[in-house]
PDB file of C-alpha atoms in Angstrom:
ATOM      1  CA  UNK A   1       9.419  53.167 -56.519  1.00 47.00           C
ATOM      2  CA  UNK A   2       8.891  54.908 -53.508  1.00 49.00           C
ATOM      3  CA  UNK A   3       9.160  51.686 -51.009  1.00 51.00           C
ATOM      4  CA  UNK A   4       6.669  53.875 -47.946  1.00 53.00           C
ATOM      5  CA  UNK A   5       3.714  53.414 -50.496  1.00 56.00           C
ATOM      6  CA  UNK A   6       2.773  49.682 -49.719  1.00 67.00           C
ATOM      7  CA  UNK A   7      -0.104  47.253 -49.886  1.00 75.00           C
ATOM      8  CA  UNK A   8       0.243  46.785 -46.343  1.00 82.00           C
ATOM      9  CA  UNK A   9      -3.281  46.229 -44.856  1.00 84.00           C
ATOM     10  CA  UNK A  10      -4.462  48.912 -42.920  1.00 84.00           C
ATOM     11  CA  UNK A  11      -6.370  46.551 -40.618  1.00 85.00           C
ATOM     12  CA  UNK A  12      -3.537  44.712 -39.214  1.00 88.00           C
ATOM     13  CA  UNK A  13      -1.506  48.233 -38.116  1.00 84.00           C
ATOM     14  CA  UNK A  14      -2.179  46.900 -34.909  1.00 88.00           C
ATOM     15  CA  UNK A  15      -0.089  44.428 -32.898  1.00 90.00           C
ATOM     16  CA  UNK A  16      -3.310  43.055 -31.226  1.00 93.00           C
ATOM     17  CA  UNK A  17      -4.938  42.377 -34.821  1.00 94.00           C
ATOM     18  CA  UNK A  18      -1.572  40.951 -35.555  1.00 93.00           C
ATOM     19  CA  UNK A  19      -1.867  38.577 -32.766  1.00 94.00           C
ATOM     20  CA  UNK A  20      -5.730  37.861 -32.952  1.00 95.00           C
ATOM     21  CA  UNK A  21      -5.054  36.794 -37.033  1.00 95.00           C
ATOM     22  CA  UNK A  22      -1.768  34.688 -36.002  1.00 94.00           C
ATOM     23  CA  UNK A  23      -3.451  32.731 -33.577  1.00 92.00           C
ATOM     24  CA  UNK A  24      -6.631  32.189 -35.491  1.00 93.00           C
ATOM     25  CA  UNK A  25      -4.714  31.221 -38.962  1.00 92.00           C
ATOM     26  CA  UNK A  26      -3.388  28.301 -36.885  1.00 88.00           C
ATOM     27  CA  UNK A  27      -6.292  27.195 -35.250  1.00 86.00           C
ATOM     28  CA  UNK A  28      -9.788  25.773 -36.007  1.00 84.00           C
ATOM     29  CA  UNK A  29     -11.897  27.711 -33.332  1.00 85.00           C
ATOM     30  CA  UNK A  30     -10.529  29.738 -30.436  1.00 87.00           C
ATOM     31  CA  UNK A  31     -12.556  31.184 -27.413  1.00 86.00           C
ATOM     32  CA  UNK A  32     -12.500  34.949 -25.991  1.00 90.00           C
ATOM     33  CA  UNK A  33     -10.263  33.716 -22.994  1.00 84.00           C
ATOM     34  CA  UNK A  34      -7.881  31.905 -25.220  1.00 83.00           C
ATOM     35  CA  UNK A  35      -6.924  34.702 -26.986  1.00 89.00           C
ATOM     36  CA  UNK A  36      -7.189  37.353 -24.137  1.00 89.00           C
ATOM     37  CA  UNK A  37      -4.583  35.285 -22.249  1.00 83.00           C
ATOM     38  CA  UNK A  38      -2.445  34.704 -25.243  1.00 85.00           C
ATOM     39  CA  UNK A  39      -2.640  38.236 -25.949  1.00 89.00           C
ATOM     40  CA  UNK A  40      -2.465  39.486 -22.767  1.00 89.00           C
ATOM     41  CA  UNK A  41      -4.978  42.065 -23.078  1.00 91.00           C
ATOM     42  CA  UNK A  42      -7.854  43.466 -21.220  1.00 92.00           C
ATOM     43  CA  UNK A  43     -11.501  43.022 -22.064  1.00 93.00           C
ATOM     44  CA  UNK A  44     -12.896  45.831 -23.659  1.00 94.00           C
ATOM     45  CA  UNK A  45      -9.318  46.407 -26.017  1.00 94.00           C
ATOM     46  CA  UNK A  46      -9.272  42.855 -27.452  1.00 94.00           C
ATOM     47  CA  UNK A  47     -13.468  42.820 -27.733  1.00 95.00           C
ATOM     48  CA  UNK A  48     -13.308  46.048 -29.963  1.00 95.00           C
ATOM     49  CA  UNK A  49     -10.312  44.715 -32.315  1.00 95.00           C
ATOM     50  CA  UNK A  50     -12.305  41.711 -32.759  1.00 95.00           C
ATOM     51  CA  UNK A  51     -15.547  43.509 -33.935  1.00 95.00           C
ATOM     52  CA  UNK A  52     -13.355  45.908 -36.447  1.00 94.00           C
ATOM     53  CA  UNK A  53     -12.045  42.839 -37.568  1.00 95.00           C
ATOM     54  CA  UNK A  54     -15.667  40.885 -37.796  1.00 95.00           C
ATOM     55  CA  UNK A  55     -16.679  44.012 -39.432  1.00 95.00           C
ATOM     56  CA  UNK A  56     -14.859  43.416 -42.498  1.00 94.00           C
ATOM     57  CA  UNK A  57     -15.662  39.750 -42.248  1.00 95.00           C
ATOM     58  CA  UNK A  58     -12.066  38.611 -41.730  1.00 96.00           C
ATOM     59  CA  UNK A  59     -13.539  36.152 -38.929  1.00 96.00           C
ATOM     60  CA  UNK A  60     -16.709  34.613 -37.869  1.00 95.00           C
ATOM     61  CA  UNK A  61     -18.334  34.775 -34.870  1.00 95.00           C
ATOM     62  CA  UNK A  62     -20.089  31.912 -32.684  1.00 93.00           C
ATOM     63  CA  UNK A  63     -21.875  32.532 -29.760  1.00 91.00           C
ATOM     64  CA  UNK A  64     -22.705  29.690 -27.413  1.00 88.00           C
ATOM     65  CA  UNK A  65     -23.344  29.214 -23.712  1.00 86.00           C
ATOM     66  CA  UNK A  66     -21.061  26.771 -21.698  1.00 81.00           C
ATOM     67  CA  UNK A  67     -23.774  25.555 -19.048  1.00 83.00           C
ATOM     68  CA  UNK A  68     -24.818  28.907 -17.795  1.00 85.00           C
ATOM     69  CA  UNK A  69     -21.842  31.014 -19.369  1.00 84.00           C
ATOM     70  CA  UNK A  70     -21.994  32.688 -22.411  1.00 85.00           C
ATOM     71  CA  UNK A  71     -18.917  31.469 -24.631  1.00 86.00           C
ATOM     72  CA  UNK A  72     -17.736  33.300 -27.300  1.00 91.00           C
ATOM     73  CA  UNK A  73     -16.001  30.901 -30.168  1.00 92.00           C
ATOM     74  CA  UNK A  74     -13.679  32.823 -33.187  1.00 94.00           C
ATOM     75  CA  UNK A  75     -12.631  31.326 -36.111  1.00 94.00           C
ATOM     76  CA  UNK A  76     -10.881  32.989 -39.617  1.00 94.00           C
ATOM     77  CA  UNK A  77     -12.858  33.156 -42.510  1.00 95.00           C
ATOM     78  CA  UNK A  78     -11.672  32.510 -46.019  1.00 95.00           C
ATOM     79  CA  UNK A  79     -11.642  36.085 -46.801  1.00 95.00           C
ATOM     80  CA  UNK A  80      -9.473  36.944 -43.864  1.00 95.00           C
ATOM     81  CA  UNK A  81      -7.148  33.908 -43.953  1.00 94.00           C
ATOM     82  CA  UNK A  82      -6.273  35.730 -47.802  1.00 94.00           C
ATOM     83  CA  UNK A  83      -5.992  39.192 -46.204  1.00 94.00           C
ATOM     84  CA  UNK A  84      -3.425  37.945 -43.934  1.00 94.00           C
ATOM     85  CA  UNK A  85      -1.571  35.985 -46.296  1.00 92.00           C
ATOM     86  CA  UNK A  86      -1.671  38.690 -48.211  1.00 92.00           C
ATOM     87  CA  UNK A  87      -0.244  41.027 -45.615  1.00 92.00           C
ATOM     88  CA  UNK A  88       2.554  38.637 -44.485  1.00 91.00           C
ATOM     89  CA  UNK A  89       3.913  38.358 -47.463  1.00 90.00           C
ATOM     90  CA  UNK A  90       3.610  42.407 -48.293  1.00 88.00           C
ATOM     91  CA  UNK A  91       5.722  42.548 -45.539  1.00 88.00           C
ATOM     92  CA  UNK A  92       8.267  40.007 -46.503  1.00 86.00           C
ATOM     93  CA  UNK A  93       8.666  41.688 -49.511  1.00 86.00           C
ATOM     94  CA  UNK A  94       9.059  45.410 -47.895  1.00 83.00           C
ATOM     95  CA  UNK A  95      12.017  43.611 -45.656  1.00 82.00           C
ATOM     96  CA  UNK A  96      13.890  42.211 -48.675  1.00 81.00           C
ATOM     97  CA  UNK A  97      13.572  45.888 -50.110  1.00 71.00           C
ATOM     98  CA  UNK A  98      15.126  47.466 -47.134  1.00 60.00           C
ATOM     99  CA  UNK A  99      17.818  44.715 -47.686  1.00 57.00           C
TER     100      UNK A  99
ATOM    101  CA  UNK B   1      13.225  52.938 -39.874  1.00 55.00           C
ATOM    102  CA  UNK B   2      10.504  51.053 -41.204  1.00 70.00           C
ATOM    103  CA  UNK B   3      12.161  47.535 -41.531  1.00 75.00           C
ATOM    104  CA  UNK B   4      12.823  47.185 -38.345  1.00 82.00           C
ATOM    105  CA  UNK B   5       9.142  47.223 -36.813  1.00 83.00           C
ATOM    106  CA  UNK B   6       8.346  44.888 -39.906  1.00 84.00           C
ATOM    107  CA  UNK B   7      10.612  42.459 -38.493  1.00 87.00           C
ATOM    108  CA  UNK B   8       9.382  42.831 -34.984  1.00 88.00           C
ATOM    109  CA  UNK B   9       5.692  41.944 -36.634  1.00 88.00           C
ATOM    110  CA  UNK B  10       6.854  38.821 -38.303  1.00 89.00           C
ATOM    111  CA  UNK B  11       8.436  37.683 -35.250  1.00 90.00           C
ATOM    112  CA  UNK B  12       5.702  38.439 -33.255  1.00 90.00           C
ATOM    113  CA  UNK B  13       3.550  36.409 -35.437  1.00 91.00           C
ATOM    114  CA  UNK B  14       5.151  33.729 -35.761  1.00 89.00           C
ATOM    115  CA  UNK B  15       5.724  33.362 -32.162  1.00 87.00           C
ATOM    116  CA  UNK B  16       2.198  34.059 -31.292  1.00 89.00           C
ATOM    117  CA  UNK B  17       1.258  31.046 -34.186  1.00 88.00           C
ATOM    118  CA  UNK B  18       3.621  28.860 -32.100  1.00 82.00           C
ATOM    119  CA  UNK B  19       2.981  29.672 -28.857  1.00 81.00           C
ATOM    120  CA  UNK B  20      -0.927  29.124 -29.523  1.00 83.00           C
ATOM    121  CA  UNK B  21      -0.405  25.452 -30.955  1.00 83.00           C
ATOM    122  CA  UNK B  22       2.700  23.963 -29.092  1.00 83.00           C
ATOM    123  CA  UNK B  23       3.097  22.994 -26.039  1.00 84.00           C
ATOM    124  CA  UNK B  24       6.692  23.972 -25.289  1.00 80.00           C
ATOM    125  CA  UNK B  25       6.444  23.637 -21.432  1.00 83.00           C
ATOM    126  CA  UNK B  26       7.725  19.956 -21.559  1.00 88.00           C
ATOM    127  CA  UNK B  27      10.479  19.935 -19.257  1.00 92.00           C
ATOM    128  CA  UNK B  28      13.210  17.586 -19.984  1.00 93.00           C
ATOM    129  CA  UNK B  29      13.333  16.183 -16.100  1.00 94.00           C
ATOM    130  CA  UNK B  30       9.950  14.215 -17.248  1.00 94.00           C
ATOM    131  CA  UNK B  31      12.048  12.811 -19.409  1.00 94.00           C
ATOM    132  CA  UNK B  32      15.188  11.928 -16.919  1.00 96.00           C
ATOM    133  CA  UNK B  33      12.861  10.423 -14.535  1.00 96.00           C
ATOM    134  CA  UNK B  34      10.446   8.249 -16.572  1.00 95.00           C
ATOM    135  CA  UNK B  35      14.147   6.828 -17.777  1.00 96.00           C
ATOM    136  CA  UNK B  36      14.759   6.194 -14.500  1.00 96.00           C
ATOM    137  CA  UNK B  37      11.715   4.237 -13.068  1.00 95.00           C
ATOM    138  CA  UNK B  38      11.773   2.622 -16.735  1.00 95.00           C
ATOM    139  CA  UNK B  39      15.337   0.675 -15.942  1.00 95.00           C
ATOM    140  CA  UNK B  40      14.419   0.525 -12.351  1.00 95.00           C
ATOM    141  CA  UNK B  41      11.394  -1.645 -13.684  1.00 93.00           C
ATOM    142  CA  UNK B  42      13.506  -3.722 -16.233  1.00 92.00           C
ATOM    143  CA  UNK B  43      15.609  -4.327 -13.274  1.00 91.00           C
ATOM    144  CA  UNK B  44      12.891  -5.547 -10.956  1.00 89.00           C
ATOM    145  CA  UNK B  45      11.949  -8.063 -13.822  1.00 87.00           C
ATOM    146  CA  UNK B  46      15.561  -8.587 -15.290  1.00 86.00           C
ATOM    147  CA  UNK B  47      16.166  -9.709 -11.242  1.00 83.00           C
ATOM    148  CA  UNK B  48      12.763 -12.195 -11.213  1.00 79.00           C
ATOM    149  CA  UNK B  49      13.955 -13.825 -14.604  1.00 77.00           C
ATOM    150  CA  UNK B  50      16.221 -16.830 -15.404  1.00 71.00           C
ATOM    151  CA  UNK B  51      19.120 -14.478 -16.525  1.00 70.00           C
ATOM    152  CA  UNK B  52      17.917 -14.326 -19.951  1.00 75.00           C
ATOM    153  CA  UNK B  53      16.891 -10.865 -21.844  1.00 79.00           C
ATOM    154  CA  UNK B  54      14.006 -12.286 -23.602  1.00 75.00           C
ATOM    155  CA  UNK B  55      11.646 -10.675 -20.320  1.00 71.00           C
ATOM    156  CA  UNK B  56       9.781 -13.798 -20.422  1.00 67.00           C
ATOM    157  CA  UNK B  57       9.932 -15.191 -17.375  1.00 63.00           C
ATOM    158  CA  UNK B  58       9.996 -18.288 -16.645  1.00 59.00           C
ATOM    159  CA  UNK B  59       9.909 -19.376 -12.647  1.00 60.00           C
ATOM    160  CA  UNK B  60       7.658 -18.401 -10.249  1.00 63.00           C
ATOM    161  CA  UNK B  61       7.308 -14.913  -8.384  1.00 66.00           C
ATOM    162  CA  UNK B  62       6.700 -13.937  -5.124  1.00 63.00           C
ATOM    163  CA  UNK B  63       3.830 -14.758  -3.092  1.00 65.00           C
ATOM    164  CA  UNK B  64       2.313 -16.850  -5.349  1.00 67.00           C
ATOM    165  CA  UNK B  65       1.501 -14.288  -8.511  1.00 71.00           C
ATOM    166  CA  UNK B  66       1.801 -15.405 -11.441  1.00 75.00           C
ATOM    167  CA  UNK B  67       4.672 -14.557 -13.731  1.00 73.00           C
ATOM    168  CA  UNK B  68       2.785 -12.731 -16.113  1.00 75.00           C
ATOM    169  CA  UNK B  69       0.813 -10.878 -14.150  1.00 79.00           C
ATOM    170  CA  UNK B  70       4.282  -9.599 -11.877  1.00 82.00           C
ATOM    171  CA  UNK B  71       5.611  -8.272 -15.380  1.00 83.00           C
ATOM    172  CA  UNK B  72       2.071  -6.530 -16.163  1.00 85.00           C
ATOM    173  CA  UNK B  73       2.236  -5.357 -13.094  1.00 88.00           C
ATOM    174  CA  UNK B  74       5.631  -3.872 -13.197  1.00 89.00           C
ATOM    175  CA  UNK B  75       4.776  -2.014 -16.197  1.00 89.00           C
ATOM    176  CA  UNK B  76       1.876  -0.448 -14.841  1.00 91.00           C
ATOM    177  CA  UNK B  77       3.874   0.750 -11.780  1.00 94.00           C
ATOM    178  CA  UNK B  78       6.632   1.816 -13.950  1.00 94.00           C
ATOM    179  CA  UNK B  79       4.109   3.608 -16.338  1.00 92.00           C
ATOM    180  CA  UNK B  80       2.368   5.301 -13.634  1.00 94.00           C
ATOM    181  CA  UNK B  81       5.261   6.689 -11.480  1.00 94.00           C
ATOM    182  CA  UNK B  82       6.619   7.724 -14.752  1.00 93.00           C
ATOM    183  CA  UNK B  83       3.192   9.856 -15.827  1.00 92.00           C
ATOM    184  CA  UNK B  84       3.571  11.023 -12.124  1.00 94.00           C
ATOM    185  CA  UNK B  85       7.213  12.813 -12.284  1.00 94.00           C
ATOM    186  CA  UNK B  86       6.476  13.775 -15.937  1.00 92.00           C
ATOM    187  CA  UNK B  87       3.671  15.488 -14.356  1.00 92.00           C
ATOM    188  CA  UNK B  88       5.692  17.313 -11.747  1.00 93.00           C
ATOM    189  CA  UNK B  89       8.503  18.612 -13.753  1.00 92.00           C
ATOM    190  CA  UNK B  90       6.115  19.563 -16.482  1.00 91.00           C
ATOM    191  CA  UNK B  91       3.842  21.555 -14.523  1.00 91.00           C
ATOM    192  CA  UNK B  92       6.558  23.219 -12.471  1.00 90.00           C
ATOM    193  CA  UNK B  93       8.211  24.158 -15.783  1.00 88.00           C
ATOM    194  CA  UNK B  94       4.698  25.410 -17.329  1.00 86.00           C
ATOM    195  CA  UNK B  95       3.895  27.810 -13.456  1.00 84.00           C
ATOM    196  CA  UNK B  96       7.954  29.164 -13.779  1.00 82.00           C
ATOM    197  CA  UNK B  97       7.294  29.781 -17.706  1.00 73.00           C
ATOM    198  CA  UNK B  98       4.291  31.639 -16.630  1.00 71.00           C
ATOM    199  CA  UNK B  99       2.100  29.476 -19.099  1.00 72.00           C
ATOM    200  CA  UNK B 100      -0.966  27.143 -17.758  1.00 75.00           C
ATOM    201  CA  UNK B 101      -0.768  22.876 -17.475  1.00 81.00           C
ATOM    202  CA  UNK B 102      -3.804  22.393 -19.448  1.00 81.00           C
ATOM    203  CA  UNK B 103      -3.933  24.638 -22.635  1.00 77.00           C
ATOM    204  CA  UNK B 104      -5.129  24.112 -25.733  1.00 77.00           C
ATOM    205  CA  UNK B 105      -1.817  23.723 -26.614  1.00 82.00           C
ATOM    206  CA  UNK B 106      -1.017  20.604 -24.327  1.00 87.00           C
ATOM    207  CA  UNK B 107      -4.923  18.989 -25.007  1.00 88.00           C
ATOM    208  CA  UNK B 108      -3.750  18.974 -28.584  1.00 87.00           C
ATOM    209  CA  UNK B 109      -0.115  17.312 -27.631  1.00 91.00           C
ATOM    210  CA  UNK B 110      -2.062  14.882 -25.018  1.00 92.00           C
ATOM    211  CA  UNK B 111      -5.423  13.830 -27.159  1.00 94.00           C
ATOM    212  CA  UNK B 112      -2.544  13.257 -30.568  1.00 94.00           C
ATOM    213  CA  UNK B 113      -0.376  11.008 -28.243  1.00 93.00           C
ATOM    214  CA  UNK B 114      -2.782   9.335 -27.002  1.00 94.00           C
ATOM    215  CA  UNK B 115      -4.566   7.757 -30.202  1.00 96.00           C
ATOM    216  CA  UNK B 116      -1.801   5.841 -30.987  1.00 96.00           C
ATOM    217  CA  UNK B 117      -0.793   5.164 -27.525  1.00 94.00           C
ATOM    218  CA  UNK B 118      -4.515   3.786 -26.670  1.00 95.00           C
ATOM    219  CA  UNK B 119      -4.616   1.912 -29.710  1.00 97.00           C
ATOM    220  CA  UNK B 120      -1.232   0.023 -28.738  1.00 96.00           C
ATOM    221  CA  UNK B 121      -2.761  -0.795 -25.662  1.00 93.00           C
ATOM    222  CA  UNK B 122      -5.702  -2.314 -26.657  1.00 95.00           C
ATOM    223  CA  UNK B 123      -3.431  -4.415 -28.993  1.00 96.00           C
ATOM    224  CA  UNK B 124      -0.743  -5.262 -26.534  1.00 93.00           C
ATOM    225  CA  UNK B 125      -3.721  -6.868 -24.562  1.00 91.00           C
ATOM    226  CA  UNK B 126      -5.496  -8.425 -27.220  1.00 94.00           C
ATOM    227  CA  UNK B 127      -2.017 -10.458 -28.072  1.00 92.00           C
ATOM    228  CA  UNK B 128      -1.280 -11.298 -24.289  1.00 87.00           C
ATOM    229  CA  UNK B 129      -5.025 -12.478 -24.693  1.00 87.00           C
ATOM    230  CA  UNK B 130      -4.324 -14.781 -27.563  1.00 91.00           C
ATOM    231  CA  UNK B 131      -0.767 -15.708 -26.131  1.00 85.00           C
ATOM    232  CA  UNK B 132       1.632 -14.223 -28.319  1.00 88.00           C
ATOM    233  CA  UNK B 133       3.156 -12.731 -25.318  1.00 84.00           C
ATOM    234  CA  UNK B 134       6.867 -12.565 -26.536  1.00 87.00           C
ATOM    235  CA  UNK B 135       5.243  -9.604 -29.205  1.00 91.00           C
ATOM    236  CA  UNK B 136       4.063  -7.123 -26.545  1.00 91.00           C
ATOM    237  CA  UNK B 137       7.630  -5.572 -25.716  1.00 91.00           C
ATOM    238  CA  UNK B 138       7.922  -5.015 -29.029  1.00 94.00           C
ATOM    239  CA  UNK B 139       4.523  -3.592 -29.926  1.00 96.00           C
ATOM    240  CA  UNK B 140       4.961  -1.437 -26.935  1.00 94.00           C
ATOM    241  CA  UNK B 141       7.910   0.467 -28.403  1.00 96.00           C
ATOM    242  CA  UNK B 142       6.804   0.830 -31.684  1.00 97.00           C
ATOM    243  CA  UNK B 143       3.012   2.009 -30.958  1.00 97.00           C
ATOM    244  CA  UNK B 144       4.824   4.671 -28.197  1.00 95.00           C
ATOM    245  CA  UNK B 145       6.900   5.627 -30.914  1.00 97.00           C
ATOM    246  CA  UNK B 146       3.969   6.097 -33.303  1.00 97.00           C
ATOM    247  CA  UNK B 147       2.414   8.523 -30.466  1.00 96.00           C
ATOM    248  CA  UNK B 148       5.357  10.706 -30.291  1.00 95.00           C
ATOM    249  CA  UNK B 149       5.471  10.787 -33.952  1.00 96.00           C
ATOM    250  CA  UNK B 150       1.820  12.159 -34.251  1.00 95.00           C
ATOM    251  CA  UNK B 151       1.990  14.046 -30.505  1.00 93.00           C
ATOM    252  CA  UNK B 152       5.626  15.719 -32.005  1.00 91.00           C
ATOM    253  CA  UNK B 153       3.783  18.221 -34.239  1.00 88.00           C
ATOM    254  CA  UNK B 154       2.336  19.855 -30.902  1.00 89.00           C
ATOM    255  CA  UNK B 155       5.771  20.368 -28.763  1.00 89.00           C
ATOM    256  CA  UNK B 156       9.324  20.641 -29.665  1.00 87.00           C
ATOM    257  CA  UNK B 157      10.913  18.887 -32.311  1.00 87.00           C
ATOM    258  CA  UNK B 158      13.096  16.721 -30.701  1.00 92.00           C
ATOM    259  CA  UNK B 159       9.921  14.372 -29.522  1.00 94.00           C
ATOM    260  CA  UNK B 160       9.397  13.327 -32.714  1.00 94.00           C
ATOM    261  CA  UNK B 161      13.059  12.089 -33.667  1.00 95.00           C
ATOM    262  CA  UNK B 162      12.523  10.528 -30.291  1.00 96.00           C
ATOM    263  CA  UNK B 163       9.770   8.914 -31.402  1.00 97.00           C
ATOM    264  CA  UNK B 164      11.014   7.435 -35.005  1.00 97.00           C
ATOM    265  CA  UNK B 165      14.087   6.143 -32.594  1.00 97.00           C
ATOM    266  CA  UNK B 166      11.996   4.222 -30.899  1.00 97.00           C
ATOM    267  CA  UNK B 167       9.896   3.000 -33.593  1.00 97.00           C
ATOM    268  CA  UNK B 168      13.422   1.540 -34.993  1.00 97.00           C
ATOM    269  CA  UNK B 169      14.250   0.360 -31.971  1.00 97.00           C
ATOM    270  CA  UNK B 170      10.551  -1.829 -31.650  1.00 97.00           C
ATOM    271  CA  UNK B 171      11.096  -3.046 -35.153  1.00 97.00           C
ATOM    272  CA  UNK B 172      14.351  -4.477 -34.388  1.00 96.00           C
ATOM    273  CA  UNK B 173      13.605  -6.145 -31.580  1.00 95.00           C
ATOM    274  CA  UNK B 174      10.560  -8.253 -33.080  1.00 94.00           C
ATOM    275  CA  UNK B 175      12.996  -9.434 -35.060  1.00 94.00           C
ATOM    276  CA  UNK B 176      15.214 -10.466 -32.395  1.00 92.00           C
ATOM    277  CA  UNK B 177      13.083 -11.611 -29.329  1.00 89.00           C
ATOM    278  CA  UNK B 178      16.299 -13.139 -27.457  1.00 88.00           C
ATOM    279  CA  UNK B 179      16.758  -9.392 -26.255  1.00 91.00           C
ATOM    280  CA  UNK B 180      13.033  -7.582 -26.351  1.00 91.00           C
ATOM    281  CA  UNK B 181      13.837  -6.436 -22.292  1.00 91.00           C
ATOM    282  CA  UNK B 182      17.495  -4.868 -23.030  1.00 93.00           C
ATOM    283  CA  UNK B 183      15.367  -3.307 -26.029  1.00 95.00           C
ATOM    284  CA  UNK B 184      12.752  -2.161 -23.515  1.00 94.00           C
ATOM    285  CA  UNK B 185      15.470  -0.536 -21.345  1.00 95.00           C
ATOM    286  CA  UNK B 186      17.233   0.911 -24.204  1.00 96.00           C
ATOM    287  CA  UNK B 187      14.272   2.554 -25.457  1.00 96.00           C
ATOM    288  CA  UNK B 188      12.282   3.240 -22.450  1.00 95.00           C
ATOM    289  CA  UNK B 189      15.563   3.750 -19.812  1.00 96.00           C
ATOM    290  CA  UNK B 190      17.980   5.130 -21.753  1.00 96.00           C
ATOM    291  CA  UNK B 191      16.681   7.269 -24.257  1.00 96.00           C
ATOM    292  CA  UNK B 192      14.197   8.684 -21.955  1.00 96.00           C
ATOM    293  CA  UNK B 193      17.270   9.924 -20.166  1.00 96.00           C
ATOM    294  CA  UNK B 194      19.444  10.745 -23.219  1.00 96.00           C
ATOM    295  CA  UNK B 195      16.785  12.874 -24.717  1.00 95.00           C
ATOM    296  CA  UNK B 196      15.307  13.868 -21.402  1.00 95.00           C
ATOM    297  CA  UNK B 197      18.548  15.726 -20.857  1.00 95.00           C
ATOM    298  CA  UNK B 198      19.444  16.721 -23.947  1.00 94.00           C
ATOM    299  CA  UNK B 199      15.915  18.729 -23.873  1.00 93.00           C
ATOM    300  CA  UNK B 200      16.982  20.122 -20.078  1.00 93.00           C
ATOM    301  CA  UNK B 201      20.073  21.237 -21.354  1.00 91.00           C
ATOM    302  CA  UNK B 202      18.676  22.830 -24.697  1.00 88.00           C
ATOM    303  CA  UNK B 203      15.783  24.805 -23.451  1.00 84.00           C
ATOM    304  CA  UNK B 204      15.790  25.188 -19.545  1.00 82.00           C
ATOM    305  CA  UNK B 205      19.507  25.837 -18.683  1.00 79.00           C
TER     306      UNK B 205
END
């Protein structure tokens, strides 16, 4: 078996996806700052990650205003929580390979 | 090769799961100095008492307060200078680490300490209430205990073996009320300072 043909999702090739799905799989709800601190990432980059990644429904999206501010609240869905479960433990299994 | 950025990705996950729910900014100089203040305070009252380690006192205080009310108010000094310094070194620690005071992270630790730490309060004063005043040293140890226990899961490990140490520590001493204040000072002086430096020495030298 040729080990460079994987199941390795395609959606978490980024490191910011990475991070966004880490972060979320551990908590229940997580604002836009939150993770743009965490991440340390600008605006725009970490706003279009998240919509590829609400795009195929991996999270869910809340929109709420905090007093005057609009507040933006993330949280995994079930779907996604499997995708990355999935994907961690592709790549578990591609290290013990290379082993 | 491949492997290698695999591994990066793992680590990067799981450091990005940890770093989002634990607050790992807890400096182990909070620790050293709420020791401190803690056997500074069983001092104050081991100093008022009749010479006994039971911390009930038993003769009068100065200027005219009562003896209960000295002790109370020992702890509450004690408590507070303690929050104080923990506050200090903690937040220096958090500004040096580059990471903020009040994150999710440490609202999580705080709110999950706190439950069992109010509760203990509330309980403490409820038995001073009813008289059973040789109980509260005790109670005080094991309900703090309890709050590390449930607060550990946010922060590093070594808070929670703290806290089933001093849950030990509380249970023994209800059984043997002769000595509740050297319990108080082993469990709120010394191991404060044991693990306080331990913590310093594992994670910020």
């Amino acid at each position: 078996m040729n080990p460079s043909i994987h199941k390795l999702n395609k959606a978490f090739e980024s490191r910011i996806r990475l991070g966004i799905m880490s972060i979320l799989s551990v908590n229940d709800e997580i604002d836009f700052n939150f993770l743009k601190t965490e991440l340390e990432v600008t605006d725009g980059n970490l706003a279009s990650h998240l919509k590829a990644l609400e795009k195929l429904s991996y999270i869910h999206v809340e929109k709420r205003f905090v007093g005057r501010k609009p507040n933006t609240l993330y949280s995994i869905t079930k779907k996604g929580q499997r995708a990355f479960s999935e994907h961690l433990n592709e790549l578990e299994k591609l290290l013990n390979l290379g082993r | 090769m491949e492997s290698k950025e695999h591994l990066e990705n793992l680590s990067y996950i799981r450091s990005m799961m940890e770093s989002s729910t634990r607050f790992i900014s807890l400096s182990g100089l909070s620790g050293v100095a709420a020791g401190a203040w803690a056997l500074i305070g069983a001092g104050v009252v081991y100093f008022y008492s009749d010479g006994g380690y039971d911390g009930i006192p038993s003769s009068e205080y100065p200027m005219g307060i009562s003896a209960m009310n000295f002790e109370l108010g020992v702890a509450m000094v004690v408590l507070a200078l303690a929050l104080l310094s923990g506050y200090f070194f903690t937040a220096r620690k958090a500004k040096k680490g580059g990471a903020k005071f009040w994150s999710k992270a440490s609202m999580r630790l705080s709110v999950n300490l706190a439950i069992p730490l109010v509760a203990g309060g509330l309980f403490c004063l409820i038995l001073m209430h009813h008289g059973f005043w040789t109980m509260v040293g005790p109670c005080t140890l094991i309900f703090y205990g309890l709050g590390l226990v449930n607060g550990g899961k946010y922060t590093v490990d070594d808070i929670r073996k703290l806290g089933l140490i001093e849950i030990v520590l509380g249970l023994i001493s209800a059984f043997w009320l002769k000595y509740t204040l050297l319990f108080w000072a082993l469990g709120f002086g010394v191991l404060h300072i044991f693990y306080g430096a331990l913590m310093y020495f594992k994670y910020e030298k």
